[in-house]
Coordinates of C-alpha atoms in Angstrom, one line a residue:
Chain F
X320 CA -48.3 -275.7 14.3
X321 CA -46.3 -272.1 14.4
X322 CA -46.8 -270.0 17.1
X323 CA -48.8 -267.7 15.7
X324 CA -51.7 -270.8 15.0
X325 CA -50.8 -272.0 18.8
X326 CA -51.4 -268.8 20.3
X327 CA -54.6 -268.2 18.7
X328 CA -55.8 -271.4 19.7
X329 CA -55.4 -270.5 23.1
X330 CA -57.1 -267.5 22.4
X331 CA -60.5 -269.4 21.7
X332 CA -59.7 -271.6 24.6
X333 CA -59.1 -269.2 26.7
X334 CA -61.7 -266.3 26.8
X335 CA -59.4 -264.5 29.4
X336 CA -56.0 -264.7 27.5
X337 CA -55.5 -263.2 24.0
X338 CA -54.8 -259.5 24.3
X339 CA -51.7 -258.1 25.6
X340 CA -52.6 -259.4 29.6
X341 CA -55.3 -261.4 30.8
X342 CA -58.1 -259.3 33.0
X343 CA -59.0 -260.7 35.9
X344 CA -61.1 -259.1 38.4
X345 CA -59.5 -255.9 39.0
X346 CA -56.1 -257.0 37.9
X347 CA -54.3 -258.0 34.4
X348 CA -51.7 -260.7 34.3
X349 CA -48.9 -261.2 31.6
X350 CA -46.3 -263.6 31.7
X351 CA -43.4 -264.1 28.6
X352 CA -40.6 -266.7 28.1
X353 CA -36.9 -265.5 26.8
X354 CA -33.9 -267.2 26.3
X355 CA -30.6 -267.1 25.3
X356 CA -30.7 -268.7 21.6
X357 CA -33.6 -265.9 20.2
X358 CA -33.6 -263.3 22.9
X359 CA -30.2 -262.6 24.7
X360 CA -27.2 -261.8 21.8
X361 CA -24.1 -262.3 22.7
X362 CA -22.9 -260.0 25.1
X363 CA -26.1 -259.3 26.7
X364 CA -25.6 -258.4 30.2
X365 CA -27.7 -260.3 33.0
X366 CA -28.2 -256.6 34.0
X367 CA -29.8 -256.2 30.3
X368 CA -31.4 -259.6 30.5
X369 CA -33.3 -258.9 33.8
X370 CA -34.5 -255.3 33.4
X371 CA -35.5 -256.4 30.0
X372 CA -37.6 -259.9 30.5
X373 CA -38.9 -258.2 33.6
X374 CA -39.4 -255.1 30.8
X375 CA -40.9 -256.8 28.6
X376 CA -44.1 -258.3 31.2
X377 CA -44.2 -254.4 32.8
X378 CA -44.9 -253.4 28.7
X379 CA -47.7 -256.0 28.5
X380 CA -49.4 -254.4 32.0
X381 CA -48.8 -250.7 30.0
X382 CA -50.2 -251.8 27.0
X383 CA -53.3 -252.9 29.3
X384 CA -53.1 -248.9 30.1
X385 CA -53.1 -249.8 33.8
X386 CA -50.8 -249.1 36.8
X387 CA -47.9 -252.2 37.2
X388 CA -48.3 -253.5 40.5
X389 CA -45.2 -256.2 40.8
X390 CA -43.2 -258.5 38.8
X391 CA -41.8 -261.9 39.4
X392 CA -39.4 -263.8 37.1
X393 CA -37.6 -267.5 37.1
X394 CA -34.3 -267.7 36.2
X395 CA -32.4 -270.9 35.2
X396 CA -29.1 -271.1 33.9
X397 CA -26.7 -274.1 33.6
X398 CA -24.8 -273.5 36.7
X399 CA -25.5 -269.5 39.5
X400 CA -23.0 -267.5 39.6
X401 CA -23.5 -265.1 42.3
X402 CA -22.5 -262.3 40.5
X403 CA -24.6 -262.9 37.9
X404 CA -27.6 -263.7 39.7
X405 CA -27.2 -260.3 41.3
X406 CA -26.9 -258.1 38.2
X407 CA -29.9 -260.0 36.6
X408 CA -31.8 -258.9 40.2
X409 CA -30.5 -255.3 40.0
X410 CA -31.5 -255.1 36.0
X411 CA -35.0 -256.4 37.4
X412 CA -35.4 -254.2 40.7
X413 CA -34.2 -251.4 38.5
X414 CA -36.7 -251.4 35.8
X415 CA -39.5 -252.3 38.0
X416 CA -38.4 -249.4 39.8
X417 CA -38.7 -247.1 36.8
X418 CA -42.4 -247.3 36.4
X419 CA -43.5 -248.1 40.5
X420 CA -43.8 -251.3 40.6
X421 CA -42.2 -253.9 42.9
X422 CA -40.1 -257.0 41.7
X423 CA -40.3 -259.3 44.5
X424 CA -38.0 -262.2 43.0
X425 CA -38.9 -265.6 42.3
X426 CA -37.8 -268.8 41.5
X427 CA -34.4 -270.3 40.0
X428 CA -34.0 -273.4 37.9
X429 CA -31.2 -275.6 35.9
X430 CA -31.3 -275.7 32.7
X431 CA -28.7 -276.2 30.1
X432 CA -30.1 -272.6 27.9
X433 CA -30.2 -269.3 29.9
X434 CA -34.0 -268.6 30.3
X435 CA -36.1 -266.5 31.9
X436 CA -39.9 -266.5 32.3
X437 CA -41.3 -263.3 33.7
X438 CA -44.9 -262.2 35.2
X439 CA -46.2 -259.1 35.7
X440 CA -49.6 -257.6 37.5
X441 CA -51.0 -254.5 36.9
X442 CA -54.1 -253.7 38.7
X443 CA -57.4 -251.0 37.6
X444 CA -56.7 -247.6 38.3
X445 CA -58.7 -244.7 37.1
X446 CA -59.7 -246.5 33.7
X447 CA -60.9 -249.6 32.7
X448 CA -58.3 -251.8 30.9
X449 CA -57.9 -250.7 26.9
X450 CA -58.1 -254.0 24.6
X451 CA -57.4 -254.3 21.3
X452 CA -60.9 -255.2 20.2
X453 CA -62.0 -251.1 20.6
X454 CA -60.9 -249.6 17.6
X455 CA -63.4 -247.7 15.0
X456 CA -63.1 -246.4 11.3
X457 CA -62.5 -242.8 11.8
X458 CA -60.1 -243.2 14.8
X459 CA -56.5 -242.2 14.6
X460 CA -53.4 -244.6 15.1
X461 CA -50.7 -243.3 17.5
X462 CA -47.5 -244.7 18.5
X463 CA -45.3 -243.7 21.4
X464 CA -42.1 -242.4 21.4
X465 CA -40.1 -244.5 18.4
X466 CA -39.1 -247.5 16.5
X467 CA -36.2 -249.7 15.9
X468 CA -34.3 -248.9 19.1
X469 CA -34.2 -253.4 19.1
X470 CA -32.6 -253.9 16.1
X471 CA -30.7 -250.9 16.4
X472 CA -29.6 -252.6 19.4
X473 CA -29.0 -256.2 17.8
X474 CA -26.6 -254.4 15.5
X475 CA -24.5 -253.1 17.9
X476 CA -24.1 -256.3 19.5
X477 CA -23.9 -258.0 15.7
X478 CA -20.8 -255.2 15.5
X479 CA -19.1 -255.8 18.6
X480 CA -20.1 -252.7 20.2
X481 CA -22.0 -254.2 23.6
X482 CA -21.9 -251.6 25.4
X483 CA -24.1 -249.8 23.2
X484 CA -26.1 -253.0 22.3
X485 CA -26.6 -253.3 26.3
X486 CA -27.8 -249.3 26.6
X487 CA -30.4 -249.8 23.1
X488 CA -31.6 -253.3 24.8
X489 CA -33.0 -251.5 27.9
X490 CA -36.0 -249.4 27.5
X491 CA -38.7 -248.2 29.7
X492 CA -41.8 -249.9 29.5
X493 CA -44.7 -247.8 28.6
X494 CA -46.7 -247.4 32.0
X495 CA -47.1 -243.9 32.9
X496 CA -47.8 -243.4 29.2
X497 CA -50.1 -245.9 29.1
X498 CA -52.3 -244.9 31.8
X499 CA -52.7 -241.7 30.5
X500 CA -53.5 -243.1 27.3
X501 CA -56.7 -245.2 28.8
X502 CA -58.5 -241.9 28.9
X503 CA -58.9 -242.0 26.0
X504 CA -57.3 -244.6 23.9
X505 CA -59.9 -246.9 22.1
X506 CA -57.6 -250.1 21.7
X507 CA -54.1 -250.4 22.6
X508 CA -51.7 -253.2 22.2
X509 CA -47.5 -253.0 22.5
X510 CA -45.5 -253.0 19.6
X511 CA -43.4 -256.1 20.1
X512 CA -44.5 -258.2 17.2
X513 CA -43.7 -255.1 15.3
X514 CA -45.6 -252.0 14.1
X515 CA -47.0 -254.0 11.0
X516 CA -48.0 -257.2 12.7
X517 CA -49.2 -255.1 16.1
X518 CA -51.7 -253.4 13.4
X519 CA -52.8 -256.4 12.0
X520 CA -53.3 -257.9 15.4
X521 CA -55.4 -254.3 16.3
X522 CA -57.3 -254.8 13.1
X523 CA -58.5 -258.8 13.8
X524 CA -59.5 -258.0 16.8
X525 CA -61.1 -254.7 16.0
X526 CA -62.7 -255.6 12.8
X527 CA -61.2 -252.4 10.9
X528 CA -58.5 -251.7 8.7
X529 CA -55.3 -249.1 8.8
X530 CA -54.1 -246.2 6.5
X531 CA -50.4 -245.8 7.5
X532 CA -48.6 -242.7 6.0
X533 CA -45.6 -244.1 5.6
X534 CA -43.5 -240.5 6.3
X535 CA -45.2 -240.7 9.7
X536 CA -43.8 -243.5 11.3
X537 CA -41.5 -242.5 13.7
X538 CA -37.9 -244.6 13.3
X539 CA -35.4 -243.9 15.7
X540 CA -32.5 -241.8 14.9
X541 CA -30.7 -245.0 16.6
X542 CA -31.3 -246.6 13.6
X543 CA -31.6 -244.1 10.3
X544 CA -28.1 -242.7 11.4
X545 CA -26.7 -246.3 10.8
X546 CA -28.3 -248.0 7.9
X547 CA -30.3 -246.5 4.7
X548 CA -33.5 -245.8 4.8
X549 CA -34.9 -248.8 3.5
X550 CA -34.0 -251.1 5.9
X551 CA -34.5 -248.7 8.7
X552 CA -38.2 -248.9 7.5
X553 CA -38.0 -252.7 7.5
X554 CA -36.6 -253.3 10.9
X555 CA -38.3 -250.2 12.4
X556 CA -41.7 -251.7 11.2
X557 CA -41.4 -255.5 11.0
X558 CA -38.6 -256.3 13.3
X559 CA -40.3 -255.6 16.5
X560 CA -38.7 -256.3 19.4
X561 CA -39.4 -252.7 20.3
X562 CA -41.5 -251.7 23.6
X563 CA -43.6 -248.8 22.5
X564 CA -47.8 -248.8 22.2
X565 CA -49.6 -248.8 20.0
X566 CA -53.0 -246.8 19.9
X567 CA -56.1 -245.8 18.5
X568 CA -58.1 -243.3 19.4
X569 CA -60.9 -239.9 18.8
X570 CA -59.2 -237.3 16.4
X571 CA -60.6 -235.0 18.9
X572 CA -58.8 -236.6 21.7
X573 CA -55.0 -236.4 20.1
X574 CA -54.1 -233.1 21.4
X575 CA -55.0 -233.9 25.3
X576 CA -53.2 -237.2 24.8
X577 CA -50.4 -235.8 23.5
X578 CA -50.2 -233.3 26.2
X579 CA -50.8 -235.8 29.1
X580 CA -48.0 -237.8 27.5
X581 CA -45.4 -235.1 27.2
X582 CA -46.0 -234.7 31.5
X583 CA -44.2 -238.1 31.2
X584 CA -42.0 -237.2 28.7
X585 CA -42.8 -239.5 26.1
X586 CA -43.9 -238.5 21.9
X587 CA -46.9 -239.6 20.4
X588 CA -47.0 -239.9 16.5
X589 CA -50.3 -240.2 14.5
X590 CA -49.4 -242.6 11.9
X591 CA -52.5 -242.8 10.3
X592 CA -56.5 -243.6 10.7
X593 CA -58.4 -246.3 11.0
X594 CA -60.5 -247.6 8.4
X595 CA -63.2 -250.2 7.2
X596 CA -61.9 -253.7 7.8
X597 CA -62.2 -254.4 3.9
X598 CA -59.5 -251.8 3.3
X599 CA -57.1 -254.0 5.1
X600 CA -53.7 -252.6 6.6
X601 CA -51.9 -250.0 4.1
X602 CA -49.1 -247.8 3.8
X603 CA -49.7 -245.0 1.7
X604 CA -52.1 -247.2 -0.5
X605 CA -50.3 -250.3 -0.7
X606 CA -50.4 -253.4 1.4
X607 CA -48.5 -253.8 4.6
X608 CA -47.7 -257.5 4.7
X609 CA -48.3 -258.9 8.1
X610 CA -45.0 -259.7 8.9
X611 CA -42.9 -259.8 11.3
X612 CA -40.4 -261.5 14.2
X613 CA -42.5 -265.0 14.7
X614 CA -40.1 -266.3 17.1
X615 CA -41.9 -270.1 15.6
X616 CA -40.5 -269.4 12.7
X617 CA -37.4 -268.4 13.5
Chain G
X1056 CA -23.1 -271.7 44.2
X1057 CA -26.1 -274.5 44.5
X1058 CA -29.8 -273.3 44.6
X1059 CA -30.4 -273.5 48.2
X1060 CA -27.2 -271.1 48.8
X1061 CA -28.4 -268.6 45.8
X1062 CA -32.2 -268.8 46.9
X1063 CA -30.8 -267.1 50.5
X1064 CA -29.1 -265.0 48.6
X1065 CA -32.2 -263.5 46.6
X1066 CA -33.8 -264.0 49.7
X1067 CA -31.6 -261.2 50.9
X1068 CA -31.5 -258.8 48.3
X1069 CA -35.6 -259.4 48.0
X1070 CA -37.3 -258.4 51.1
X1071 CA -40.8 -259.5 50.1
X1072 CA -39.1 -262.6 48.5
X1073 CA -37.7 -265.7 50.4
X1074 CA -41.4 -267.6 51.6
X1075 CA -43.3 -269.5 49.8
X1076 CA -44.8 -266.9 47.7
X1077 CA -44.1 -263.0 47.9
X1078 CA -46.8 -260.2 49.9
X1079 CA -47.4 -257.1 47.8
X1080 CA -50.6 -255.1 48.9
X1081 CA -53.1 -257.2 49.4
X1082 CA -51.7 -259.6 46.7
X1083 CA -49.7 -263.1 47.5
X1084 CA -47.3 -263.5 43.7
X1085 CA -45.2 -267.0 43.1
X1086 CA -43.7 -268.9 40.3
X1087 CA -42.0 -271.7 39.4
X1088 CA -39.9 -273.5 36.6
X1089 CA -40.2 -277.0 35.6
X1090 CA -38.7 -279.0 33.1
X1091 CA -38.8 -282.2 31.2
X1092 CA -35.5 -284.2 32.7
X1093 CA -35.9 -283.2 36.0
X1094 CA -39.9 -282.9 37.2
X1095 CA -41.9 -284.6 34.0
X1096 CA -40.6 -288.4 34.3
X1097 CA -41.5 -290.3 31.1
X1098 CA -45.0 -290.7 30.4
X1099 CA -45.6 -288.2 31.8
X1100 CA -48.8 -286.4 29.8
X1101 CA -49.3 -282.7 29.0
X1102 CA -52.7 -283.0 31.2
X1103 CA -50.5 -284.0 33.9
X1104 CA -47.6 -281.6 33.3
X1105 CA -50.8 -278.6 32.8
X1106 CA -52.3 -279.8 36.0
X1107 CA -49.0 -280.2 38.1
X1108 CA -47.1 -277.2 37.2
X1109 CA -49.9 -274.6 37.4
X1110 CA -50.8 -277.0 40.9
X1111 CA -47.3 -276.5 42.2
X1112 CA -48.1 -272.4 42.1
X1113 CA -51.4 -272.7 43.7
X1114 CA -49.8 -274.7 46.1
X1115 CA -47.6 -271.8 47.3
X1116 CA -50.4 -269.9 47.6
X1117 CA -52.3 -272.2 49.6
X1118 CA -49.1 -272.1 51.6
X1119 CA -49.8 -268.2 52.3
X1120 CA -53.3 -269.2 53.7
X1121 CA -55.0 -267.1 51.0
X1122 CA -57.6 -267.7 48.6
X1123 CA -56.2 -268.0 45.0
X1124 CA -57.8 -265.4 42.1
X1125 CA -55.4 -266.9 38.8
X1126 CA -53.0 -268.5 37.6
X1127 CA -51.0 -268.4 34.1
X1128 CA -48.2 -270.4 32.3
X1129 CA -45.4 -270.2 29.8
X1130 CA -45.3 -273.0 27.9
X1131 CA -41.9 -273.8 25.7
X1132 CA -41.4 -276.7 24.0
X1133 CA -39.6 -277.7 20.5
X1134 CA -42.8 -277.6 19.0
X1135 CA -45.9 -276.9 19.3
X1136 CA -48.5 -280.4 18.9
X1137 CA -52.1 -279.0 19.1
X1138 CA -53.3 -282.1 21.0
X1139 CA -50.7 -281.7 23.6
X1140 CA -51.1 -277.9 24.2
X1141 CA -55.0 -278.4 24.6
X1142 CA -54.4 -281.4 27.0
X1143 CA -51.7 -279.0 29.0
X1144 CA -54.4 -276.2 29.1
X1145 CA -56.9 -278.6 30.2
X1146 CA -54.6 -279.6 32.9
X1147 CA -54.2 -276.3 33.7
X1148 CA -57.5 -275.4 34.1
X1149 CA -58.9 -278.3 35.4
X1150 CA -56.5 -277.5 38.4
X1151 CA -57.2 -274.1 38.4
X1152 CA -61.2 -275.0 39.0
X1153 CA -60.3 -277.4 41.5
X1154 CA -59.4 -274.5 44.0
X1155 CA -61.3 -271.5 42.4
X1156 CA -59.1 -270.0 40.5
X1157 CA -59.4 -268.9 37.1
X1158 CA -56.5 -270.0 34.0
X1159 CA -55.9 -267.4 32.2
X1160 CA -53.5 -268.4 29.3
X1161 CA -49.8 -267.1 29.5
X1162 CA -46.8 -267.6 26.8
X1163 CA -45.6 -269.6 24.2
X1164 CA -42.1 -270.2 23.5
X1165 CA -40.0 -272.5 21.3
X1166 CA -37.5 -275.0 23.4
X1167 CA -35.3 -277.8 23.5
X1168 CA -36.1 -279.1 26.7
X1169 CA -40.4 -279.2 27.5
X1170 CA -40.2 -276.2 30.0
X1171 CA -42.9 -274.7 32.0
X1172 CA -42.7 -271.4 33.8
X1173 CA -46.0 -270.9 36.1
X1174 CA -46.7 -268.0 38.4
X1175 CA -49.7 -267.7 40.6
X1176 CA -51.9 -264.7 42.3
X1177 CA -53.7 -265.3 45.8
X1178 CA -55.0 -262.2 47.5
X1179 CA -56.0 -261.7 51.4
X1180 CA -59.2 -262.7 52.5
X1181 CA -60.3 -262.8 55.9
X1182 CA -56.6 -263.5 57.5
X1183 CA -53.1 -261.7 57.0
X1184 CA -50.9 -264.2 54.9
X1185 CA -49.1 -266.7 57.0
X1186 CA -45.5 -266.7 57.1
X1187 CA -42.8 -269.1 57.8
X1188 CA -41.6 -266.9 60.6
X1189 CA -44.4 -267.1 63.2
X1190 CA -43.8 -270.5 64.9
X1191 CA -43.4 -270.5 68.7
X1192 CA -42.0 -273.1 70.8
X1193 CA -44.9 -274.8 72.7
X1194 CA -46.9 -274.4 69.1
X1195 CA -47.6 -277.9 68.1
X1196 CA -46.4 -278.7 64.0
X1197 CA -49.4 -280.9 61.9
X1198 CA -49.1 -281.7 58.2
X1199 CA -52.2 -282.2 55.9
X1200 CA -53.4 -285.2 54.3
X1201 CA -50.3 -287.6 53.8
X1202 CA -46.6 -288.1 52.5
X1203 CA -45.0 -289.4 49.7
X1204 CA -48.0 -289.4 47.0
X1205 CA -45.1 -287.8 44.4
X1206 CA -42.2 -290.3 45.2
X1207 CA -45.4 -293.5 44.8
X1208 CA -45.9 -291.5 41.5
X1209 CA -42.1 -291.9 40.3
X1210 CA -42.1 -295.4 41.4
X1211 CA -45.3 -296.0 39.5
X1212 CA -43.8 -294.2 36.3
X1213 CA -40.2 -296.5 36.6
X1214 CA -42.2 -299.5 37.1
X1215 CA -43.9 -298.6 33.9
X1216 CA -47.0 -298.1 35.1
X1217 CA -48.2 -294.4 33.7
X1218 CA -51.4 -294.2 34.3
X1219 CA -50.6 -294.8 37.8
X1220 CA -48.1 -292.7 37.6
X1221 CA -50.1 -290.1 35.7
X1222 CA -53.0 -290.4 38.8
X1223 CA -50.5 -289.6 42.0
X1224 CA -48.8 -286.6 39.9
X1225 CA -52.3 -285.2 40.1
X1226 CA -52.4 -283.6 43.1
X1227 CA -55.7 -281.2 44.8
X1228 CA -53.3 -277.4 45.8
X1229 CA -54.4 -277.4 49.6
X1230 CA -56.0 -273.6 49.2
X1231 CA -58.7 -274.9 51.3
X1232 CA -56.9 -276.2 53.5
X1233 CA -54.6 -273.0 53.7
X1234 CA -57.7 -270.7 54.1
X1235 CA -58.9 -272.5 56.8
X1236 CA -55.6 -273.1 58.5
X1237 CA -54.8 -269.6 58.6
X1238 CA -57.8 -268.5 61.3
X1239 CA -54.9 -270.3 63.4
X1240 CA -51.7 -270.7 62.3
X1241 CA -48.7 -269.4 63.5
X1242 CA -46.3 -270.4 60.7
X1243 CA -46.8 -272.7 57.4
X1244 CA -45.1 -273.6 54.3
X1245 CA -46.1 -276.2 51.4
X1246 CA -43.8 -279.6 52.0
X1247 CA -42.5 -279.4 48.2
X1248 CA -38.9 -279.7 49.0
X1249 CA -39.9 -282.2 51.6
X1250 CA -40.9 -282.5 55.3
X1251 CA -37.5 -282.7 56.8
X1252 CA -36.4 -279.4 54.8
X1253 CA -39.4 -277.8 55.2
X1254 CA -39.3 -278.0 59.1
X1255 CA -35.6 -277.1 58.6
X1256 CA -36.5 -274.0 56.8
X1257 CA -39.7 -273.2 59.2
X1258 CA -37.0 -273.4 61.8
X1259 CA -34.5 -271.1 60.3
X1260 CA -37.4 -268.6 59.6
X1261 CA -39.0 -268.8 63.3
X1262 CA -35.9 -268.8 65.1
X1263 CA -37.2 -272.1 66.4
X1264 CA -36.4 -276.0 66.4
X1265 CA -38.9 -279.2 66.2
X1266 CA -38.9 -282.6 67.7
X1267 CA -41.1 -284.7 65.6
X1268 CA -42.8 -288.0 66.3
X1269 CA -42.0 -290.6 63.7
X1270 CA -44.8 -292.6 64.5
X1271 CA -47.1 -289.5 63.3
X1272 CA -45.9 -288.7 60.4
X1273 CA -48.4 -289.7 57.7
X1274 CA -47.1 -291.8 55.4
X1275 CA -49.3 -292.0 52.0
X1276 CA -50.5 -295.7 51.8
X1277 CA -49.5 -295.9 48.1
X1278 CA -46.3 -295.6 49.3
X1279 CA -46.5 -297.7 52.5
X1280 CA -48.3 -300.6 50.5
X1281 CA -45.5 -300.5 47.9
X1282 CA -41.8 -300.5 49.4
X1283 CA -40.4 -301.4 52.8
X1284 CA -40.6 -299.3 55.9
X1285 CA -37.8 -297.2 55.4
X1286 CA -37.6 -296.6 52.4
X1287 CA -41.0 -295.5 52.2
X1288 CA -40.0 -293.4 55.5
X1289 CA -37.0 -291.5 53.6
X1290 CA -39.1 -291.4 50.7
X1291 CA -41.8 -289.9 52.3
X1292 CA -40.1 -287.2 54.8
X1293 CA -37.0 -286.5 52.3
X1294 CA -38.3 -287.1 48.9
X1295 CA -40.5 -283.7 48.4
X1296 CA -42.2 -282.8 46.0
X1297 CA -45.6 -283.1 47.7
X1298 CA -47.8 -280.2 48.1
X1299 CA -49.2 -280.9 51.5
X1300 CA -48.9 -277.8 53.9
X1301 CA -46.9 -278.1 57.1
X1302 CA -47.9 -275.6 60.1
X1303 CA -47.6 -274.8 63.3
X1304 CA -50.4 -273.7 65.8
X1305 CA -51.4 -273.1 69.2
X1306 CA -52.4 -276.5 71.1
X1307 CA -56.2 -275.0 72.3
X1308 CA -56.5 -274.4 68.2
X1309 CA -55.8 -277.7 67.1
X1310 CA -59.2 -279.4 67.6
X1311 CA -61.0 -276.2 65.7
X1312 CA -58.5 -276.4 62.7
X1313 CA -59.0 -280.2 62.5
X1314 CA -62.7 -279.5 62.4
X1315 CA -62.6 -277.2 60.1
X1316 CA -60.2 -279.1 57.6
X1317 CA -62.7 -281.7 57.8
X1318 CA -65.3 -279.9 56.2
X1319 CA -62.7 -279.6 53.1
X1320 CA -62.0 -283.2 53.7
X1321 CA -58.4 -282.8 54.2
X1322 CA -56.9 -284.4 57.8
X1323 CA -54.7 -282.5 59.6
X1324 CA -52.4 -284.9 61.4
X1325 CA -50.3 -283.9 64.5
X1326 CA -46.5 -284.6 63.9
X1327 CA -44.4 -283.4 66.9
X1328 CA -43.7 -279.8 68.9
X1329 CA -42.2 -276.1 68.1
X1330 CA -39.1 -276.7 70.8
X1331 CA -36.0 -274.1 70.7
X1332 CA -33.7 -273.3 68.4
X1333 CA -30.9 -274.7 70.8
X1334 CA -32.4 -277.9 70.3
X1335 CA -32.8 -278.2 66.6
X1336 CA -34.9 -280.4 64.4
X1337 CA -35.0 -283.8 65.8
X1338 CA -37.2 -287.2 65.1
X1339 CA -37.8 -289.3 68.5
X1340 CA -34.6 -287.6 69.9
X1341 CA -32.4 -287.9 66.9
X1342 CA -31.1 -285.2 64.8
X1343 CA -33.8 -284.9 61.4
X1344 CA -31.0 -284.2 58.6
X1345 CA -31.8 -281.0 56.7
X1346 CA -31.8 -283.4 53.4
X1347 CA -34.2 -283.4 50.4
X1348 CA -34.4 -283.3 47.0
X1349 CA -32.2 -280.0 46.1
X1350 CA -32.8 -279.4 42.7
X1351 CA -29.5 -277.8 42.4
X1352 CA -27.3 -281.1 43.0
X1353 CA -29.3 -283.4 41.1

């Protein structure tokens, strides 16, 4: 059974889990599992590795389109080195910092491969938590700021450049954006999986389908001013890996979403509309395979 | 650096970490990593694994003496059998119901080792959180129900008896119990690194030392009726890996905090005195060795 099959079987057995965090009560829950092996390149700082596992959970609660509240991880490692230990804790503090929440540590662990599990906690504020399960023919698609900024990163580390690897690998998650979003967003996931297989994921659980202009889709200049433009479409699109959100929402709403997102400094792109569910996921007319980083197939 | 000496550390750098679970707003957060070779003994089954790890969580929120709201896992494993990952989530939720919580799903990751990553959420009822930190010489110390259910379980599982085994691993979180507990208690922790380190660690944290009565201490009967009287004492005191709480109280409270564990039908047993620090942690006069099951020098 793949991942993918696994996860969805959760999904039926658990009527809480499924979307980006679990709602319960007033608060959503998220936890993730990375390791070394398919997360962490080589030359990945702990810095890096804390600020992005606990990044990665705080991008979950955004996608939610709630306030983060706190984040916990568990670290295990073959053997703790101090210093270590307290740049994976700074990395952590730090980008819990960066959207208001608290990480208030957790718990540490042998293991032979360097893993970390993370949780985060959002909690209601102003809006009701945005699922993925809201979208509606005649809604527009939106993504935040850009993609590719991942596999940019993976490159950099792939060419021996770490130091830009370590900068590309830490992003800030989506919070303030996504709150602003919940005003008016209809569905929202984040694009981790990958813009293609985040809008397949949108259009299962929404029951629609999604025309994407393909000139819309905004690829970071990380990544177009490195490699040509087909492959900066394929990783920007299928790699995933990246931390932005994915939205759909009223045409009439775009401009006062757009507005309350630039107050938090962050873009949003219309990519395209949403459609019937029988016109499945396109890209300028053709099919956009729902593909991406399964980390069971890996 | 082992874990005890890298846990103080974190301790440190995290105020709100460094008890059994961390305070943020009105919210109690912990988590935990197990894994295969060092907390799932062979035969161990996924119900078992579902039901202990999500179990250890609640049991550090039962430890805060607050009601628990959910709890979520990561599961990793090298792959993913459907019938094991519904018998884990069925663990998991069967534990969860047990105390009134709600499962809510959580990760899925691809391993080597069988790793699980849990976190629970409590959030303050009618009392503040307890705290290590509030014991008070003249305070009397009590531990609920009885020791050395987990190191009977081992036994059971080398003996080659698993569903024996499979039966003590299975274990009720004492949320009740910690609810209830903290109308009067002045400090309390969960005995899952043992009894002796727990009162070691209560006594670092409270500024305080403990003579304990051996004769008190309540020894589990499935370990009494199995080994030899001191081995099922060192088993029972240094072993760990219970999840029965350990506080401290005022004397006049004793009686209504028994009575009102009895209506959860958990005893409360009285096991020595809150003394000062000068006079350290001692069992019928002799030192009690701060010794248990470090997972860090196994």
């Amino acid at each position: 059974m793949d991942e993918r099959t696994a996860l969805r079987m959760l999904a039926d057995a658990l009527p809480a889990a499924g979307d980006d965090a679990a709602v319960v009560e007033d608060l959503v829950v998220t936890t993730d599992m990375l390791h070394e092996t398919t997360d962490f390149p080589a030359g990945t700082t702990r810095y890096t590795a804390g600020w992005r596992a606990v990044g990665a959970s705080l991008s979950d609660v955004a996608a939610m389109g709630v306030p983060a509240v706190a984040a916990v991880a568990a670290y295990a490692a073959p053997r703790f080195d101090e210093g270590e230990l307290v740049d994976f804790v700074r990395g952590a503090q730090d980008v819990a910092e960066r959207v208001d929440a608290a990480y208030v540590g957790g718990d540490l662990d042998h293991h032979e491969e360097f893993t970390v599990a993370t949780t985060a906690i959002g909690r209601r504020g102003d809006h009701d938590p945005v699922l993925r399960s809201g979208a509606t023919p005649g809604d527009v698609v939106c993504v935040t700021g850009s993609l590719g900024r991942s596999a940019a990163g993976l490159r950099a580390f792939e060419a021996g450049d770490p130091d830009r690897g370590n900068d590309l690998f830490r992003f800030t998650p989506r919070v303030g954006a996504g709150e602003r979003l919940a005003a008016h967003a209809t569905a929202m996931m984040d694009s981790s999986d990958g813009l293609a297989r985040s809008l397949h994921q949108l259009a299962e659980a929404s029951e629609c389908g999604f025309a994407v202009d393909a000139d819309r889709v905004p690829l970071t200049e990380e990544l177009t001013s490195t490699v040509d433009a087909a492959e900066a479409w394929d990783l920007g699109v299928y790699f995933g890996e990246d931390f932005e959100l994915v939205c759909t929402l009223p045409e009439r709403a775009v401009d006062d979403a757009t507005a309350a997102l630039s107050d938090c400094e962050v873009s949003l792109t219309r990519v395209g509309r949403v459609v019937d569910a029988e016109s499945g996921v396109t890209v300028d007319d053709d099919p956009l395979p729902d593909r991406g980083y399964t980390h069971g197939s890996e």
